[in-house]
Short mmCIF file of C-alpha atoms and ligand atoms in Angstrom, two decimals:
data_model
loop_
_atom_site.label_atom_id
_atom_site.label_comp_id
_atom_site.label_asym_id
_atom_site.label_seq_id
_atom_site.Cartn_x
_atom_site.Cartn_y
_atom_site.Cartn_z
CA UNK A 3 0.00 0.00 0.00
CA UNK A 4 1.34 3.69 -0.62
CA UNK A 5 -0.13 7.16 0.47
CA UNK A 6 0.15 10.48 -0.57
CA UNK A 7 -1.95 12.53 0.37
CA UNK A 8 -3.36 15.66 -0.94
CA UNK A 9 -3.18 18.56 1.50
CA UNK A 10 -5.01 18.23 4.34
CA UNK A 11 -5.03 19.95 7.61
CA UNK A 12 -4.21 17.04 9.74
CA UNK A 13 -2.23 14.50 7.97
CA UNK A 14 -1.57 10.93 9.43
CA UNK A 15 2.58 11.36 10.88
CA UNK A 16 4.39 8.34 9.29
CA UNK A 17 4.34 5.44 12.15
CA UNK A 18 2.82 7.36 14.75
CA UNK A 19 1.49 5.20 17.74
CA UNK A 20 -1.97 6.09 19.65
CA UNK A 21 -2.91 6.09 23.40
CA UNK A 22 -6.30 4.57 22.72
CA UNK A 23 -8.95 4.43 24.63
CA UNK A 24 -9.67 0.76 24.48
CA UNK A 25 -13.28 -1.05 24.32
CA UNK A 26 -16.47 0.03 23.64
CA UNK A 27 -18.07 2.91 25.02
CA UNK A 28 -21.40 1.51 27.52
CA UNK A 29 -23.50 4.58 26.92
CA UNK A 30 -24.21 3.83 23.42
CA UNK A 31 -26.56 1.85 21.37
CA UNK A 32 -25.50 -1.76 19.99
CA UNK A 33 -27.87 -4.15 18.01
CA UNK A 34 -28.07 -7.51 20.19
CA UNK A 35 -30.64 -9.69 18.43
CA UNK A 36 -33.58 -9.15 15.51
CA UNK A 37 -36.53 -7.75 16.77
CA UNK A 38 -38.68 -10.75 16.65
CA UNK A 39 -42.40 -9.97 18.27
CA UNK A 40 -44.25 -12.70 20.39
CA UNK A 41 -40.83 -14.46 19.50
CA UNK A 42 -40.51 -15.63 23.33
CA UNK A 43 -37.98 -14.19 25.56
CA UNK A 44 -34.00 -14.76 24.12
CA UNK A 45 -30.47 -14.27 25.83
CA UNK A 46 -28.15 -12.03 24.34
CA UNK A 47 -24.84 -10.69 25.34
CA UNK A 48 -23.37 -7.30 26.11
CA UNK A 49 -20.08 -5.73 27.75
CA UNK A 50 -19.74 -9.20 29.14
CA UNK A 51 -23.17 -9.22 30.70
CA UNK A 52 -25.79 -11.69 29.95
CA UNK A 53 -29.31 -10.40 29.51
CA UNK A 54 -32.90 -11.30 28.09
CA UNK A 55 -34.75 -9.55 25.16
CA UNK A 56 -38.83 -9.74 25.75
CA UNK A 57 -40.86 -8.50 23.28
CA UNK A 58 -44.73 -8.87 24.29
CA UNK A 59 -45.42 -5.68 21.90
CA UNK A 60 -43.75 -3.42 19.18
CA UNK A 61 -40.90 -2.55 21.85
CA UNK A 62 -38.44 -4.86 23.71
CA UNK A 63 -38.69 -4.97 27.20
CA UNK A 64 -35.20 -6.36 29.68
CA UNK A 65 -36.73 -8.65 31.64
CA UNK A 66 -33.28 -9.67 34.35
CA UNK A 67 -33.39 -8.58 38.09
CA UNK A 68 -30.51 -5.91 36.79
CA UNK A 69 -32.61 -4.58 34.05
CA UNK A 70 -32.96 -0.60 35.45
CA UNK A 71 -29.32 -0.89 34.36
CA UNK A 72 -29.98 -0.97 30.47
CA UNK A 73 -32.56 0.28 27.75
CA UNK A 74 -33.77 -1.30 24.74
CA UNK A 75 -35.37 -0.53 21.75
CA UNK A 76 -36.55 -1.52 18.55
CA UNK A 77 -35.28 0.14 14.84
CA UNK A 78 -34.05 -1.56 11.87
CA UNK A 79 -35.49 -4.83 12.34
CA UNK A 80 -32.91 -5.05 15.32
CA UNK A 81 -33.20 -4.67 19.43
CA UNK A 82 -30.72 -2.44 20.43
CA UNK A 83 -29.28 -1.98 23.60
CA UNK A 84 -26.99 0.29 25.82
CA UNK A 85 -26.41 0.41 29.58
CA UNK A 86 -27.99 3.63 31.48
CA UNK A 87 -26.79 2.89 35.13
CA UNK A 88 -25.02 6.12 36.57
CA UNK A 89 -25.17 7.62 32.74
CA UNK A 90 -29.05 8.23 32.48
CA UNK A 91 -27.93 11.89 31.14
CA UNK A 92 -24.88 10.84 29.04
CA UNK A 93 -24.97 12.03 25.16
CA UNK A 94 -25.32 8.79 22.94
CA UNK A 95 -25.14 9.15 19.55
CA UNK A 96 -28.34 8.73 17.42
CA UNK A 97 -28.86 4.98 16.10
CA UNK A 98 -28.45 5.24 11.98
CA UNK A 99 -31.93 4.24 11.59
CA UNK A 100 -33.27 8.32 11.91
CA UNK A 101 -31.61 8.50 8.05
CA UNK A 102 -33.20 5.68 6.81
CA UNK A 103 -36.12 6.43 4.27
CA UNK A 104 -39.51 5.10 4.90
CA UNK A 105 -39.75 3.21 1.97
CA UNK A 106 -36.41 1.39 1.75
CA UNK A 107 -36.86 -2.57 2.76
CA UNK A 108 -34.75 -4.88 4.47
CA UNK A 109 -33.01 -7.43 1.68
CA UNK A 110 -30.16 -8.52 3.45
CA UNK A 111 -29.35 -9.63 7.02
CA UNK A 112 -25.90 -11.18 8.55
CA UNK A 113 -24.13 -12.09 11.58
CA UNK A 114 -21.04 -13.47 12.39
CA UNK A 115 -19.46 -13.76 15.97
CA UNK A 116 -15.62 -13.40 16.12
CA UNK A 117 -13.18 -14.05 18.77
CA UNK A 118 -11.21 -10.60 18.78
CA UNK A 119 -10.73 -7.29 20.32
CA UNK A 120 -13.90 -4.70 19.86
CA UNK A 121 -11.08 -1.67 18.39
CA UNK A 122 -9.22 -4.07 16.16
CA UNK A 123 -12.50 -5.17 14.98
CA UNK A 124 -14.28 -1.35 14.56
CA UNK A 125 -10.60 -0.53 12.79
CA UNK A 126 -11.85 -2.96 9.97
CA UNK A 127 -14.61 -1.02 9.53
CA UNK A 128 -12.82 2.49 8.51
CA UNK A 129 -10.02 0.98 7.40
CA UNK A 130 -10.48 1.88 3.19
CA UNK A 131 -7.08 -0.45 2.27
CA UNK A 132 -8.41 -3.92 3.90
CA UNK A 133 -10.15 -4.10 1.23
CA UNK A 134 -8.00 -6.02 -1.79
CA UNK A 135 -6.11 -7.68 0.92
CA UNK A 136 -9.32 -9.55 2.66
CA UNK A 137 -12.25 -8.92 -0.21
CA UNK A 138 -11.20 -10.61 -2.99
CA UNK A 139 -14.65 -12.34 -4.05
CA UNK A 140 -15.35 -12.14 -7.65
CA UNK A 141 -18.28 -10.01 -7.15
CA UNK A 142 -16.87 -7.81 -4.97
CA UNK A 143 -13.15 -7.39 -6.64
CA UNK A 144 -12.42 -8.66 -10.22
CA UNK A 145 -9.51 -6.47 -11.40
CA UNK A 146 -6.23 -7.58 -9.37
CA UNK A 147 -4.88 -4.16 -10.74
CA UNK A 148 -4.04 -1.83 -8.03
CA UNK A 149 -5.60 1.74 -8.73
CA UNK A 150 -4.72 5.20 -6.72
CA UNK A 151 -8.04 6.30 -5.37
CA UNK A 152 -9.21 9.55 -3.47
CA UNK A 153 -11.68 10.31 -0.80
CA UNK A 154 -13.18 13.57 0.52
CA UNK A 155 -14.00 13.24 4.39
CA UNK A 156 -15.81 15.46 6.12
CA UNK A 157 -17.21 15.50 10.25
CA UNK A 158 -20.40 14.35 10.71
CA UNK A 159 -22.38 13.70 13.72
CA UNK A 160 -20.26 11.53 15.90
CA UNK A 161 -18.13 10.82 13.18
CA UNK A 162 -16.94 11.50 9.29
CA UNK A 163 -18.23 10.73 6.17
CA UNK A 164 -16.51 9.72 3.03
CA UNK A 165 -16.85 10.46 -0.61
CA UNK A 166 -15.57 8.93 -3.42
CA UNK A 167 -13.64 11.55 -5.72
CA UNK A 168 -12.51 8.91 -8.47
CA UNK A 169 -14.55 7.83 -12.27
CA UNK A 170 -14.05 4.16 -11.40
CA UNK A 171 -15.84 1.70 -9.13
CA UNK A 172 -13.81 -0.62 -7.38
CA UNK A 173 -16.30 -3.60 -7.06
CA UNK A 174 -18.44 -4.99 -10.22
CA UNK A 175 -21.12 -5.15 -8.15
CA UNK A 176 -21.98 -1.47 -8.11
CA UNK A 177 -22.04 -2.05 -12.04
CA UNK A 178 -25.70 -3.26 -11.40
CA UNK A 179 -26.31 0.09 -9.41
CA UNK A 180 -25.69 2.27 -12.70
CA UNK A 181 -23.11 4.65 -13.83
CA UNK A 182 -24.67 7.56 -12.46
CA UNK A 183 -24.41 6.35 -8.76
CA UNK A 184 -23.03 8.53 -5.78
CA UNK A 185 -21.84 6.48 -3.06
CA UNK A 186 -21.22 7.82 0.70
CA UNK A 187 -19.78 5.84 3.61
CA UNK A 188 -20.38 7.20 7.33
CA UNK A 189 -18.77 5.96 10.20
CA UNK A 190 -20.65 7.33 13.13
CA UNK A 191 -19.77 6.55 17.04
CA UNK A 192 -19.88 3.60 18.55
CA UNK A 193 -19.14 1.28 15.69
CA UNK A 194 -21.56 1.92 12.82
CA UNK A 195 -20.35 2.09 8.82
CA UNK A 196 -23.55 3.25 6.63
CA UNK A 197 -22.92 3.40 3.17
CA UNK A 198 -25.42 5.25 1.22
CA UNK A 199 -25.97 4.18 -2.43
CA UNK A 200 -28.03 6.52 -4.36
CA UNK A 201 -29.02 6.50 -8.32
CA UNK A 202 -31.78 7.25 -11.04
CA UNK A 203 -34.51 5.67 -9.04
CA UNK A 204 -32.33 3.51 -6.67
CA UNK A 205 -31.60 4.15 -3.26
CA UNK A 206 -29.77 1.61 -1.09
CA UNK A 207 -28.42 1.79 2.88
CA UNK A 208 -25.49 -0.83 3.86
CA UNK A 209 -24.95 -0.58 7.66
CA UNK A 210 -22.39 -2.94 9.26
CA UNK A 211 -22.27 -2.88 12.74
CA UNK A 212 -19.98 -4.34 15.89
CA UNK A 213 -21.56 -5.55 19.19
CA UNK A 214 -19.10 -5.99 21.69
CA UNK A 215 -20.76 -9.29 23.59
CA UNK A 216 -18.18 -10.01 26.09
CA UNK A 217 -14.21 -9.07 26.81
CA UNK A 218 -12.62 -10.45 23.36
CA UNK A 219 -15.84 -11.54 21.68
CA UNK A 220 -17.85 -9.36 18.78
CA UNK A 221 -20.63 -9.84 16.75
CA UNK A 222 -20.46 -8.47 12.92
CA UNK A 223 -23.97 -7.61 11.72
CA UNK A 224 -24.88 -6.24 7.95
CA UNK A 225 -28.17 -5.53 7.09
CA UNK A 226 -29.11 -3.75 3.69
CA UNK A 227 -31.98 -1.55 2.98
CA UNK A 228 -33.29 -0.73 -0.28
CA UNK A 229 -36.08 1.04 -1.84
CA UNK A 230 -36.93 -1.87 -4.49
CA UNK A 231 -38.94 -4.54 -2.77
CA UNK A 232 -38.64 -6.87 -5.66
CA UNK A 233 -35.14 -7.41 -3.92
CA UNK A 234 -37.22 -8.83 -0.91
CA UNK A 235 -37.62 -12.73 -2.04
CA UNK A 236 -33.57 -12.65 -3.11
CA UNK A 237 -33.13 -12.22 1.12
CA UNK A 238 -31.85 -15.61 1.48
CA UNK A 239 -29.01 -15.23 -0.98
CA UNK A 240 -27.77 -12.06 -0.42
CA UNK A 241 -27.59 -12.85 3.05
CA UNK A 242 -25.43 -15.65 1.94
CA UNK A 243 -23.45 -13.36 0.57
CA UNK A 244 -23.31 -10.98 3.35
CA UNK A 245 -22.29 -13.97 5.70
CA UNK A 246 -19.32 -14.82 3.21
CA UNK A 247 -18.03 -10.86 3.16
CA UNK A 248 -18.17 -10.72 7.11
CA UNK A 249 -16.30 -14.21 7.63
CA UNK A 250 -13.38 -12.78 5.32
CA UNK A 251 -12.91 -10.14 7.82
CA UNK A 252 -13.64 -12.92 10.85
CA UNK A 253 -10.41 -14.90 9.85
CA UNK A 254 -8.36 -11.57 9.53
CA UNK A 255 -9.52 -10.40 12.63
CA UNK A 256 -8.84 -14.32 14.33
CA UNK A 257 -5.27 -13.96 13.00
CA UNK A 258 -4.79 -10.56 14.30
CA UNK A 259 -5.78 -11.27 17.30
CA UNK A 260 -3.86 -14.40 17.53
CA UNK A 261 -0.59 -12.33 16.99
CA UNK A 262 -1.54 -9.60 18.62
CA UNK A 263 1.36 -7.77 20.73
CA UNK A 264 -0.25 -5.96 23.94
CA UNK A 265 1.56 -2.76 23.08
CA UNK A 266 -0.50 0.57 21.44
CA UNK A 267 -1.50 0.21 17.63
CA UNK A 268 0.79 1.72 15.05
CA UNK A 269 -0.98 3.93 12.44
CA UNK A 270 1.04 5.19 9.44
CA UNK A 271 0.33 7.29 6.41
CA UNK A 272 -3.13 8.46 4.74
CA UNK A 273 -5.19 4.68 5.00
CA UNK A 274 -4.83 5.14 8.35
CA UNK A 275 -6.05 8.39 9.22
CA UNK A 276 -9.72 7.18 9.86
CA UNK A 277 -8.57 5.01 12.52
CA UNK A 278 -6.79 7.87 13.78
CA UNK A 279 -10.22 9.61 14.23
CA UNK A 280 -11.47 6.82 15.48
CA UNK A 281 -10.08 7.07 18.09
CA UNK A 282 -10.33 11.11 18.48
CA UNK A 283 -14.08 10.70 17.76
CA UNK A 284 -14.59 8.10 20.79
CA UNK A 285 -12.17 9.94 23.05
CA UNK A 286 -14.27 13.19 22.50
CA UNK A 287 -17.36 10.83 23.02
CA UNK A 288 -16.27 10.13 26.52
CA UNK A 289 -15.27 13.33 27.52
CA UNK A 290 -18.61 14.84 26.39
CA UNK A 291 -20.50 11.89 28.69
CA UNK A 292 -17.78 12.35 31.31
CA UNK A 293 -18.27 16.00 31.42
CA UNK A 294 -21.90 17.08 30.11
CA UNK A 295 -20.60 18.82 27.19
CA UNK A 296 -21.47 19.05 23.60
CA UNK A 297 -19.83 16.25 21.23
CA UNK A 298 -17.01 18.24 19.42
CA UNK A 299 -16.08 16.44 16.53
CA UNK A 300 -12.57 16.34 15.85
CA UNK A 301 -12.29 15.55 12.38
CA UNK A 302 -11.35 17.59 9.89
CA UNK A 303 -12.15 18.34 6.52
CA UNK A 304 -9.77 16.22 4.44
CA UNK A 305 -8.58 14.03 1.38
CA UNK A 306 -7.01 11.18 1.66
CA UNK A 307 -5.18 9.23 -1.19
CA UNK A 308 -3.72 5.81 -1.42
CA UNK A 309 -3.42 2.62 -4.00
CA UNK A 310 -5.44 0.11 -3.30
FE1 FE2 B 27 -13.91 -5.63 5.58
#
């Protein structure tokens, strides 16, 4: 991989390493199971803690002696969860489903558990030069060619946004989409990528998420929402699908975390700067819960540039 980057205003230093704030943030929504009604009551996992999803109506009810502790709710198609003991007033970033459009359907839904640590794992999520290292399905990469391509990030609520500044695609399958497609890819706080697909007619939401179920264990979830419901009956495959693009990052994620040194992550050059804010977004998450304040985003406006 190389990177040069255009200018930007806070450029990744060459092999710089990070105090991180390891682990997941508790004040902040994580999906934990599908939102199944009159489905009976189901144990899920979360920071470590074991706890049971009821769901009697439209919203999911906690139903353990501890259950003051946490709240639940219902979006998506998913129950999601975060802990409110001692942080009742704490700031938690908005769960993606407040973008989604009424009339986009659900047409894909995957899960994979993974034995690894919740960063390393949220790091695969921003992390734009994974990709022809770990994604090398026919559908998703064809051309072994590497290419130089160039992103425009800017903040956006807890988090940045990225959009493509290059002609070419880098997967075939966004040849089905159209030419004339725009594609955006959010990363908002705790560990939430939305990519936003948008043509003639076409409208399409990919949202990956990580659940951090217990010290070194993390669920990968990707649901897809689209505004065609003739896409509806293909659910089975493209789930399929979905299951075989998470499990590529799984074994990645298994070896890293096999060989994983206990020392602080290295970051070097332009891939890396969006695990860089990472890890400035989430530290100004904490401080705003730890203190009362406003969120203040610490990203800024930027492009990035690399071969992948
Ligand atoms: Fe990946």
């Amino acid at each position: 991989m190389i990177g040069d980057a255009a200018p930007t205003p806070a450029p990744a230093r060459a092999g710089r390493r990070v105090a991180s704030h390891r682990g997941a943030p508790e004040a902040a929504w994580y999906p934990v199971c599908r939102a199944v009604r009159k489905g009976g009551p189901r144990r899920v996992m979360l920071h470590g803690h074991a706890l049971t999803v009821d769901q009697p109506g439209t919203m999911p009810e906690l139903t353990d002696a501890d259950a003051e502790d946490w709240q639940a709710t219902a979006a998506l198609g998913m129950v999601w969860v975060r802990r409110v003991a001692g942080m009742e007033q704490a700031t938690a970033p908005p769960l993606p489903a407040e973008d989604l459009e009424p009339d986009m359907v659900r047409v894909c839904y995957s899960r994979v558990r993974v034995a690894t640590d919740y960063d390393q794992a949220v790091l695969g999520l921003v992390d734009p030069a994974h990709v022809p290292m770990v994604h090398n399905s026919w559908w998703w990469r064809s051309d072994p060619v590497r290419k130089v391509k160039t992103k425009q990030y800017t903040p956006s609520p807890f988090g940045f946004t990225a959009v493509s500044c290059d002609a070419f695609a880098s997967a075939p399958v966004y040849d089905l989409v159209g030419q004339d497609r725009s594609v955006s890819i959010e990363f908002r706080l705790p560990s939430a990528r939305v990519e936003y697909v948008r043509s003639k007619g076409f409208r399409l939401c990919n949202l990956t998420t990580v659940t951090p179920e217990a010290d070194g264990r993390i669920a990968l979830r990707n649901l897809i929402f689209c505004n065609q419901p003739l896409l509806v009956p293909a659910q089975p495959v493209l789930s399929w699908l979905g299951r075989r693009f998470l499990s590529q990052d799984a074994v990645i994620l298994e070896t890293l975390d096999s060989e994983a040194d206990t020392g602080s992550p290295l970051f070097a050059g332009p891939p890396d700067q969006p695990s860089l804010w990472y890890y400035a977004c989430k530290r100004a998450l904490l401080k705003a819960q730890g203190t009362g304040a406003a969120f203040d985003n610490p990203v800024e406006p930027s492009i990035l540039r690399w071969r992948t």
